[in-house]
Tab-separated table of C-alpha atoms in Angstrom:
chain	number	residue	atom	x	y	z
A	1	ARG	CA	-1.303	4.875	-24.723
A	2	GLY	CA	2.231	6.173	-25.314
A	3	GLY	CA	1.640	9.742	-26.495
A	4	ALA	CA	4.079	12.278	-27.881
A	5	ALA	CA	7.704	12.685	-26.842
A	6	GLY	CA	8.193	14.280	-23.431
A	7	ALA	CA	8.791	18.004	-23.050
A	8	THR	CA	12.172	19.042	-21.694
A	9	ALA	CA	11.202	22.194	-19.822
A	10	SER	CA	10.606	21.947	-16.094
A	11	GLY	CA	10.522	24.255	-13.151
A	12	GLU	CA	9.776	24.504	-9.468
A	13	VAL	CA	6.525	22.772	-8.637
A	14	ALA	CA	4.350	25.241	-6.782
A	15	GLY	CA	0.931	25.064	-5.190
A	16	THR	CA	-1.932	26.307	-7.327
A	17	GLY	CA	-5.458	27.182	-6.375
A	18	GLY	CA	-8.755	26.680	-8.134
A	19	GLY	CA	-10.443	23.681	-9.658
A	20	ALA	CA	-13.519	21.933	-8.325
A	21	GLY	CA	-12.743	20.190	-5.075
A	22	ALA	CA	-9.074	21.143	-5.086
A	23	ARG	CA	-8.396	24.299	-3.140
A	24	ALA	CA	-4.693	24.902	-2.618
A	25	GLN	CA	-3.488	25.056	0.956
A	26	GLU	CA	-1.929	28.327	2.058
A	27	GLY	CA	1.804	28.085	1.481
A	28	GLY	CA	1.122	24.948	-0.548
A	29	ALA	CA	4.417	24.599	-2.435
A	30	MET	CA	5.724	21.064	-2.190
A	31	LEU	CA	9.184	20.468	-0.740
A	32	THR	CA	11.167	19.058	-3.640
A	33	LYS	CA	14.036	16.930	-2.303
A	34	PHE	CA	15.350	15.682	-5.637
A	35	GLU	CA	14.559	16.156	-9.313
A	36	SER	CA	15.828	14.223	-12.345
A	37	LYS	CA	15.726	15.105	-16.027
A	38	SER	CA	15.219	12.138	-18.326
A	39	ASN	CA	12.965	10.490	-20.857
A	40	ARG	CA	9.340	9.968	-19.795
A	41	VAL	CA	9.114	8.097	-16.450
A	42	LYS	CA	6.526	5.295	-16.376
A	43	GLY	CA	7.527	3.377	-13.216
A	44	LEU	CA	8.984	4.294	-9.805
A	45	ALA	CA	10.035	2.367	-6.688
A	46	PHE	CA	11.698	3.427	-3.428
A	47	HIS	CA	14.196	1.178	-1.666
A	48	ASN	CA	12.890	0.629	1.867
A	49	LYS	CA	16.271	1.156	3.598
A	50	ARG	CA	18.760	2.871	1.264
A	51	PRO	CA	18.145	6.378	-0.176
A	52	TRP	CA	17.608	4.863	-3.611
A	53	ILE	CA	14.837	5.132	-6.153
A	54	LEU	CA	14.317	3.166	-9.361
A	55	SER	CA	12.956	5.029	-12.359
A	56	SER	CA	11.829	3.054	-15.422
A	57	LEU	CA	11.696	4.998	-18.648
A	58	HIS	CA	9.744	5.057	-21.896
A	59	ASN	CA	13.011	4.677	-23.840
A	60	GLY	CA	13.755	1.236	-22.307
A	61	CYS	CA	16.252	2.276	-19.588
A	62	ILE	CA	15.973	1.714	-15.848
A	63	GLN	CA	17.802	4.291	-13.729
A	64	MET	CA	18.812	3.805	-10.079
A	65	TRP	CA	19.288	7.144	-8.294
A	66	ASP	CA	20.571	8.149	-4.874
A	67	TYR	CA	18.019	10.885	-4.174
A	68	ARG	CA	19.860	12.110	-1.068
A	69	MET	CA	23.120	12.742	-2.932
A	70	GLY	CA	21.429	13.509	-6.249
A	71	THR	CA	23.586	11.026	-8.171
A	72	LEU	CA	22.820	8.434	-10.824
A	73	LEU	CA	24.128	5.122	-9.445
A	74	GLU	CA	23.400	2.773	-12.326
A	75	VAL	CA	21.569	2.386	-15.629
A	76	PHE	CA	20.129	-1.010	-16.577
A	77	GLU	CA	19.444	-1.569	-20.275
A	78	GLU	CA	18.108	-4.921	-21.432
A	79	HIS	CA	14.454	-4.296	-22.192
A	80	ASP	CA	13.418	-3.729	-25.791
A	81	GLY	CA	10.963	-0.827	-25.618
A	82	PRO	CA	9.317	1.106	-22.764
A	83	VAL	CA	9.653	-0.201	-19.189
A	84	ARG	CA	6.376	0.543	-17.410
A	85	GLY	CA	6.756	-1.274	-14.080
A	86	VAL	CA	9.548	-1.649	-11.520
A	87	ASP	CA	9.848	-2.702	-7.854
A	88	PHE	CA	12.579	-3.300	-5.238
A	89	HIS	CA	12.573	-6.445	-3.099
A	90	GLN	CA	12.242	-5.623	0.613
A	91	SER	CA	15.216	-7.673	1.861
A	92	GLN	CA	17.146	-9.204	-1.075
A	93	PRO	CA	19.406	-7.147	-3.415
A	94	LEU	CA	16.840	-7.619	-6.176
A	95	PHE	CA	14.459	-5.609	-8.280
A	96	VAL	CA	11.880	-6.633	-10.880
A	97	SER	CA	10.855	-4.869	-14.086
A	98	GLY	CA	8.210	-5.351	-16.764
A	99	GLY	CA	8.054	-3.822	-20.219
A	100	ASP	CA	6.545	-3.595	-23.671
A	101	ASP	CA	8.722	-6.546	-24.782
A	102	TYR	CA	6.307	-8.821	-22.818
A	103	LYS	CA	9.153	-9.713	-20.413
A	104	VAL	CA	9.333	-9.733	-16.609
A	105	LYS	CA	12.997	-9.403	-15.627
A	106	VAL	CA	14.540	-9.994	-12.196
A	107	TRP	CA	17.787	-8.124	-11.558
A	108	ASN	CA	20.475	-8.173	-8.866
A	109	HIS	CA	21.486	-4.540	-8.336
A	110	LYS	CA	24.548	-5.571	-6.348
A	111	LEU	CA	25.822	-7.687	-9.259
A	112	ARG	CA	24.491	-5.033	-11.671
A	113	ARG	CA	22.910	-7.521	-14.048
A	114	CYS	CA	19.694	-9.289	-14.999
A	115	LEU	CA	19.488	-12.731	-13.355
A	116	PHE	CA	16.640	-14.190	-15.412
A	117	THR	CA	13.581	-13.403	-17.512
A	118	LEU	CA	10.034	-14.699	-16.913
A	119	LEU	CA	8.146	-15.321	-20.145
A	120	GLY	CA	4.411	-15.887	-20.552
A	121	HIS	CA	2.663	-12.559	-21.068
A	122	LEU	CA	1.434	-11.945	-24.614
A	123	ASP	CA	1.325	-8.127	-24.594
A	124	TYR	CA	2.758	-5.051	-22.828
A	125	ILE	CA	3.373	-5.429	-19.084
A	126	ARG	CA	2.032	-2.474	-17.096
A	127	THR	CA	3.107	-3.112	-13.480
A	128	VAL	CA	5.206	-5.574	-11.465
A	129	GLN	CA	5.489	-6.005	-7.696
A	130	PHE	CA	7.209	-8.313	-5.201
A	131	HIS	CA	5.134	-9.895	-2.412
A	132	HIS	CA	6.162	-8.649	1.035
A	133	GLU	CA	6.571	-12.191	2.424
A	134	TYR	CA	6.274	-14.955	-0.190
A	135	PRO	CA	8.698	-15.437	-3.132
A	136	TRP	CA	6.052	-14.085	-5.503
A	137	ILE	CA	5.855	-11.425	-8.192
A	138	VAL	CA	2.527	-10.109	-9.516
A	139	SER	CA	2.369	-8.623	-13.014
A	140	ALA	CA	-0.454	-6.936	-14.961
A	141	SER	CA	-0.577	-6.907	-18.742
A	142	ASP	CA	-2.412	-5.699	-21.822
A	143	ASP	CA	-3.026	-9.401	-22.579
A	144	GLN	CA	-5.931	-8.996	-20.092
A	145	THR	CA	-4.327	-11.262	-17.459
A	146	ILE	CA	-2.683	-10.825	-14.083
A	147	ARG	CA	0.022	-13.385	-13.416
A	148	ILE	CA	1.744	-14.492	-10.225
A	149	TRP	CA	5.252	-15.918	-10.514
A	150	ASN	CA	7.542	-17.689	-8.046
A	151	TRP	CA	10.869	-15.918	-8.523
A	152	GLN	CA	12.778	-18.590	-6.582
A	153	SER	CA	11.627	-21.439	-8.817
A	154	ARG	CA	11.475	-19.000	-11.780
A	155	SER	CA	8.066	-20.291	-12.832
A	156	PRO	CA	4.455	-19.061	-13.215
A	157	ILE	CA	2.107	-20.231	-10.462
A	158	SER	CA	-1.170	-18.491	-11.359
A	159	VAL	CA	-2.858	-16.819	-14.315
A	160	MET	CA	-5.800	-14.655	-13.245
A	161	THR	CA	-8.331	-14.136	-16.044
A	162	GLY	CA	-11.576	-12.180	-15.977
A	163	HIS	CA	-10.793	-8.668	-17.144
A	164	ASN	CA	-11.816	-8.101	-20.772
A	165	HIS	CA	-9.533	-5.170	-21.602
A	166	TYR	CA	-5.964	-4.131	-20.754
A	167	CYS	CA	-4.985	-4.756	-17.098
A	168	MET	CA	-3.394	-1.438	-16.127
A	169	CYS	CA	-2.101	-2.373	-12.665
A	170	ALA	CA	-2.110	-5.098	-10.022
A	171	SER	CA	-0.721	-5.149	-6.489
A	172	PHE	CA	-0.651	-7.349	-3.393
A	173	HIS	CA	-2.408	-6.384	-0.170
A	174	PRO	CA	0.246	-5.448	2.437
A	175	LYS	CA	-1.113	-7.976	4.982
A	176	GLU	CA	-3.863	-10.218	3.584
A	177	ASP	CA	-4.038	-12.821	0.800
A	178	LEU	CA	-5.535	-10.376	-1.692
A	179	VAL	CA	-4.618	-8.752	-5.006
A	180	VAL	CA	-6.292	-5.637	-6.445
A	181	SER	CA	-6.306	-4.919	-10.182
A	182	ALA	CA	-7.577	-2.132	-12.437
A	183	SER	CA	-8.511	-2.421	-16.095
A	184	LEU	CA	-9.684	-0.419	-19.079
A	185	ASP	CA	-12.833	-2.610	-18.920
A	186	GLN	CA	-13.944	0.033	-16.346
A	187	THR	CA	-13.728	-2.338	-13.353
A	188	VAL	CA	-11.545	-2.850	-10.308
A	189	ARG	CA	-11.222	-6.461	-9.184
A	190	VAL	CA	-10.161	-7.916	-5.856
A	191	TRP	CA	-8.723	-11.445	-6.029
A	192	ASP	CA	-8.412	-13.987	-3.200
A	193	THR	CA	-5.011	-15.712	-3.280
A	194	SER	CA	-5.425	-17.801	-0.107
A	195	GLY	CA	-5.791	-20.962	-2.232
A	196	LEU	CA	-2.464	-20.210	-3.860
A	197	ARG	CA	-0.852	-19.758	-0.453
A	198	LYS	CA	-2.292	-23.073	0.798
A	199	LYS	CA	-0.978	-24.801	-2.296
A	200	THR	CA	2.536	-23.385	-2.008
A	201	VAL	CA	3.020	-23.246	1.795
A	202	ARG	CA	3.960	-26.570	3.418
A	203	GLY	CA	1.506	-28.073	5.913
A	204	ALA	CA	-1.413	-25.948	4.718
A	205	PRO	CA	-4.879	-27.430	5.303
A	206	GLN	CA	-6.330	-29.375	2.363
A	207	GLU	CA	-9.654	-28.647	0.713
A	208	HIS	CA	-12.461	-31.097	1.505
A	209	ASP	CA	-14.356	-30.319	-1.673
A	210	ALA	CA	-14.639	-33.503	-3.779
A	211	ALA	CA	-14.426	-31.578	-7.051
A	212	ALA	CA	-11.293	-29.804	-5.890
A	213	ASN	CA	-9.668	-33.148	-5.022
A	214	ASN	CA	-10.684	-34.839	-8.269
A	215	PRO	CA	-7.526	-34.798	-10.432
A	216	VAL	CA	-9.456	-34.877	-13.728
A	217	ILE	CA	-11.679	-31.908	-12.797
A	218	SER	CA	-8.683	-30.035	-11.411
A	219	ARG	CA	-6.706	-30.597	-14.604
A	220	VAL	CA	-9.615	-29.499	-16.831
A	221	ASN	CA	-10.107	-26.376	-14.692
A	222	ALA	CA	-6.412	-25.607	-14.902
A	223	ASP	CA	-6.374	-26.062	-18.677
A	224	LEU	CA	-9.476	-23.956	-19.262
A	225	PHE	CA	-9.228	-21.285	-16.596
A	226	GLY	CA	-5.616	-21.277	-15.435
A	227	GLY	CA	-6.414	-23.107	-12.201
A	228	THR	CA	-8.501	-22.136	-9.182
A	229	ASP	CA	-5.680	-20.880	-6.964
A	230	ALA	CA	-6.588	-17.197	-7.264
A	231	ILE	CA	-10.287	-16.393	-7.556
A	232	VAL	CA	-12.249	-13.176	-7.998
A	233	LYS	CA	-13.669	-11.979	-4.701
A	234	TYR	CA	-15.215	-8.636	-5.747
A	235	VAL	CA	-15.824	-6.737	-8.969
A	236	LEU	CA	-16.088	-2.999	-8.297
A	237	GLU	CA	-18.144	-1.177	-10.904
A	238	GLY	CA	-18.765	2.569	-10.952
A	239	HIS	CA	-16.220	4.251	-13.211
A	240	ASP	CA	-17.522	5.435	-16.600
A	241	ARG	CA	-14.204	4.996	-18.444
A	242	GLY	CA	-11.148	2.751	-18.209
A	243	VAL	CA	-9.527	2.485	-14.765
A	244	ASN	CA	-5.791	3.236	-14.739
A	245	TRP	CA	-4.925	2.553	-11.107
A	246	ALA	CA	-6.203	0.917	-7.931
A	247	SER	CA	-4.457	0.391	-4.613
A	248	PHE	CA	-5.161	-0.923	-1.106
A	249	HIS	CA	-4.952	1.092	2.107
A	250	HIS	CA	-2.051	-0.125	4.276
A	251	SER	CA	-4.250	-0.913	7.316
A	252	LEU	CA	-7.939	-0.078	6.706
A	253	PRO	CA	-10.311	-2.125	4.452
A	254	LEU	CA	-10.251	0.591	1.783
A	255	ILE	CA	-9.395	0.728	-1.925
A	256	ILE	CA	-8.779	3.812	-4.043
A	257	SER	CA	-9.062	3.963	-7.833
A	258	GLY	CA	-8.457	6.531	-10.583
A	259	ALA	CA	-9.738	6.449	-14.142
A	260	ASP	CA	-10.069	8.083	-17.555
A	261	ASP	CA	-13.426	9.492	-16.383
A	262	ARG	CA	-11.226	11.965	-14.391
A	263	GLN	CA	-12.669	10.676	-11.129
A	264	ILE	CA	-11.147	9.141	-8.015
A	265	LYS	CA	-13.331	6.622	-6.200
A	266	LEU	CA	-13.014	5.400	-2.629
A	267	TRP	CA	-14.275	1.868	-1.925
A	268	ARG	CA	-14.753	-0.082	1.297
A	269	MET	CA	-14.824	-3.855	1.685
A	270	ASN	CA	-15.667	-6.438	4.339
A	271	ASP	CA	-15.642	-10.249	4.351
A	272	THR	CA	-18.645	-10.568	2.069
A	273	LYS	CA	-18.917	-7.480	-0.132
A	274	ALA	CA	-17.305	-4.265	-1.374
A	275	TRP	CA	-19.048	-0.983	-2.151
A	276	GLU	CA	-18.380	2.549	-3.341
A	277	VAL	CA	-18.046	5.121	-0.552
A	278	ASP	CA	-17.435	8.371	-2.395
A	279	THR	CA	-16.151	10.061	-5.549
A	280	MET	CA	-13.600	12.872	-5.662
A	281	ARG	CA	-13.610	15.220	-8.647
A	282	GLY	CA	-11.125	17.908	-9.610
A	283	HIS	CA	-8.744	16.503	-12.206
A	284	THR	CA	-9.386	17.797	-15.712
A	285	ASN	CA	-7.880	14.867	-17.620
A	286	ASN	CA	-7.231	11.131	-17.175
A	287	VAL	CA	-6.176	10.171	-13.635
A	288	SER	CA	-2.914	8.235	-14.056
A	289	CYS	CA	-2.254	7.049	-10.522
A	290	VAL	CA	-3.691	7.399	-7.003
A	291	ILE	CA	-2.289	6.099	-3.699
A	292	PHE	CA	-2.906	6.330	0.032
A	293	HIS	CA	-0.276	8.367	1.899
A	294	PRO	CA	1.479	5.851	4.211
A	295	LYS	CA	1.787	8.275	7.154
A	296	SER	CA	-1.294	10.536	6.921
A	297	GLU	CA	-5.011	10.175	6.247
A	298	LEU	CA	-4.475	11.603	2.789
A	299	LEU	CA	-4.769	10.474	-0.816
A	300	VAL	CA	-2.305	11.581	-3.471
A	301	SER	CA	-3.236	11.476	-7.157
A	302	ASN	CA	-1.697	12.619	-10.406
A	303	SER	CA	-2.986	13.040	-13.897
A	304	GLU	CA	-2.375	13.818	-17.536
A	305	ASP	CA	-3.758	17.288	-16.643
A	306	ARG	CA	-0.176	18.015	-15.405
A	307	SER	CA	-1.153	18.184	-11.735
A	308	ILE	CA	-0.632	16.320	-8.477
A	309	ARG	CA	-3.544	16.625	-6.058
A	310	VAL	CA	-3.754	15.837	-2.354
A	311	TRP	CA	-7.095	14.850	-0.820
A	312	ASP	CA	-8.296	14.539	2.776
A	313	ILE	CA	-9.836	11.052	3.200
A	314	SER	CA	-12.205	11.964	6.028
A	315	ARG	CA	-13.460	15.199	4.446
A	316	ARG	CA	-13.292	13.720	0.918
A	317	GLN	CA	-12.068	16.967	-0.575
A	318	GLY	CA	-8.927	18.373	-2.126
A	319	VAL	CA	-6.485	20.166	0.167
A	320	GLN	CA	-3.471	20.801	-2.104
A	321	SER	CA	-2.687	20.971	-5.793
A	322	PHE	CA	0.676	21.162	-7.555
A	323	ARG	CA	1.085	21.771	-11.249
A	324	ARG	CA	3.815	21.547	-13.874
A	325	GLU	CA	3.691	23.749	-16.942
A	326	GLN	CA	4.400	21.208	-19.668
A	327	ASP	CA	4.644	17.691	-18.223
A	328	ARG	CA	1.899	15.123	-17.856
A	329	PHE	CA	2.187	12.911	-14.771
A	330	TRP	CA	2.127	9.111	-15.114
A	331	ILE	CA	3.072	7.410	-11.858
A	332	LEU	CA	3.342	7.908	-8.071
A	333	ALA	CA	5.299	6.062	-5.392
A	334	ALA	CA	5.390	6.398	-1.602
A	335	HIS	CA	8.255	5.452	0.701
A	336	LYS	CA	7.087	2.819	3.206
A	337	GLU	CA	9.083	4.215	6.147
A	338	GLN	CA	9.664	7.919	5.513
A	339	ASN	CA	7.516	10.903	4.606
A	340	LEU	CA	8.637	10.827	0.972
A	341	LEU	CA	6.693	10.669	-2.280
A	342	ALA	CA	7.830	10.477	-5.894
A	343	ALA	CA	6.066	11.348	-9.133
A	344	GLY	CA	7.089	10.507	-12.697
A	345	HIS	CA	6.280	12.813	-15.618
A	346	ASP	CA	7.098	13.446	-19.276
A	347	SER	CA	10.612	14.787	-18.676
A	348	GLY	CA	11.782	13.086	-15.471
A	349	MET	CA	10.685	12.639	-11.889
A	350	ILE	CA	10.599	14.412	-8.540
A	351	VAL	CA	11.045	13.180	-4.970
A	352	PHE	CA	9.146	15.422	-2.576
A	353	LYS	CA	7.440	15.930	0.780
A	354	LEU	CA	4.025	17.480	1.256
A	355	GLU	CA	5.015	19.509	4.295
A	356	ARG	CA	8.028	20.493	6.301
A	357	GLU	CA	8.633	18.209	9.268
A	358	ARG	CA	10.935	20.634	11.102
A	359	PRO	CA	8.686	22.996	13.111
A	360	ALA	CA	8.821	26.781	13.085
A	361	TYR	CA	11.015	27.821	16.042
A	362	ASP	CA	13.112	30.599	17.558
A	363	THR	CA	15.401	30.996	20.563
A	364	GLN	CA	15.810	33.876	22.968
A	365	ALA	CA	18.958	35.985	22.731
A	366	ASN	CA	20.445	34.432	25.901
A	367	ASN	CA	19.682	30.887	24.581
A	368	THR	CA	17.802	29.832	27.719
A	369	GLU	CA	14.419	29.253	26.083
A	370	LEU	CA	13.178	27.751	22.817
A	371	TYR	CA	9.818	28.694	21.318
A	372	TYR	CA	8.339	26.338	18.712
A	373	VAL	CA	5.049	25.393	17.071
A	374	LYS	CA	3.586	21.901	17.483
A	375	ASP	CA	0.022	20.657	16.842
A	376	ARG	CA	-1.295	24.229	16.428
A	377	TYR	CA	0.161	25.386	19.728
A	378	LEU	CA	3.031	27.741	20.446
A	379	ARG	CA	5.162	25.985	23.068
A	380	ARG	CA	8.107	27.050	25.234
A	381	TYR	CA	10.991	24.791	26.224
A	382	GLU	CA	13.358	25.891	29.017
A	383	TYR	CA	16.831	24.406	28.627
A	384	GLY	CA	17.759	24.651	32.318
A	385	SER	CA	14.713	22.926	33.849
A	386	SER	CA	13.738	20.922	30.704
A	387	GLU	CA	10.229	22.235	31.237
A	388	ASP	CA	8.011	22.136	28.134
A	389	SER	CA	4.770	24.151	28.290
A	390	VAL	CA	1.999	25.450	26.035
A	391	GLN	CA	1.983	29.230	25.653
A	392	VAL	CA	-0.904	29.931	23.317
A	393	SER	CA	-3.260	28.198	20.886
A	394	LEU	CA	-2.938	28.982	17.196
A	395	ARG	CA	-6.207	28.633	15.317
A	396	ARG	CA	-7.192	29.624	11.833
A	397	SER	CA	-10.200	31.914	11.481
A	398	SER	CA	-12.562	32.066	8.504
A	399	GLY	CA	-10.221	34.678	7.025
A	400	SER	CA	-6.662	34.091	5.884
A	401	THR	CA	-4.963	35.507	9.011
A	402	THR	CA	-3.939	33.363	11.940
A	403	GLN	CA	-5.585	34.246	15.239
A	404	LEU	CA	-3.784	34.105	18.577
């Protein structure tokens, strides 16, 4: 799934109209905050506090950029072959990477070196991610397994089998003991890792199941099936081709997936079942990645059709589309705290916002009043009295002009 060498040409990413279910918003050019030129970008990760982003490349390098200053801080080169997955730790000066050399590597970016390598996968590693609380890393591989590792003890703690084709991605739920995975076997799977937590967290309640407490049965299960610590909870079927990406919503019981059938599917789950809610169509080639926007009720997807598309979750339709002339998109990342997104493509990556956060405003000549737009209202702020009042409602008519 490598493809040809990346094109070098790039330009300003502008909003484009057309396409089923993907009308461009008026004035829909994205706000590009930073752009890098490099080999094809396969993995991206924002640091949650510093203005840093990791970019893992098809040529085996990992770049660490300061996207605010536009400077390359460091290049890490130890992988042999493409590096497809990368992730920062939330509190430690660590990041993790996974590549086509079957290796999961944990690095200290402060010491600027690889601390250790986790071995066990038998094929390319697609994604890696730190757990937000436990000392765990989850990795997905073409060997058809998802593995969970304890990076403190530097050992594997679970091998999750069940997919029967390449596992394209796997990620932890931001709050619950769940993992979601996507595979070219056309399914999305949700895994329950509460058993793994009970096994590794001190003072956790013990199972009362006789079979679970029988050491012989437990050992046979572990030998045959990799243990019973992480079990399949749901298998989501509906895509007609291999699924490249799946991710959880940060707070709602929703999952989003994107596949080679060019479709994006929205799924809902409860304690007992999961089901398909809707399908969004508009991409004209394989959907590479799709994520929930952390600050808005939006989905963001990108594709080998050279476009990034933005979708409204409630209306289930496209609201913006951005296109590059020559570069296929491979990966998306969202900053957990700020309104920032990043997308990796054939010749580099871009850090961008979907809309300007600074409102339209103007001041009177004598600087006593400020007029500004907020929530579709024109408001007036008087500096002397600190009075803030609505002046007029701004609403969009069926035409393209704004009505007062």
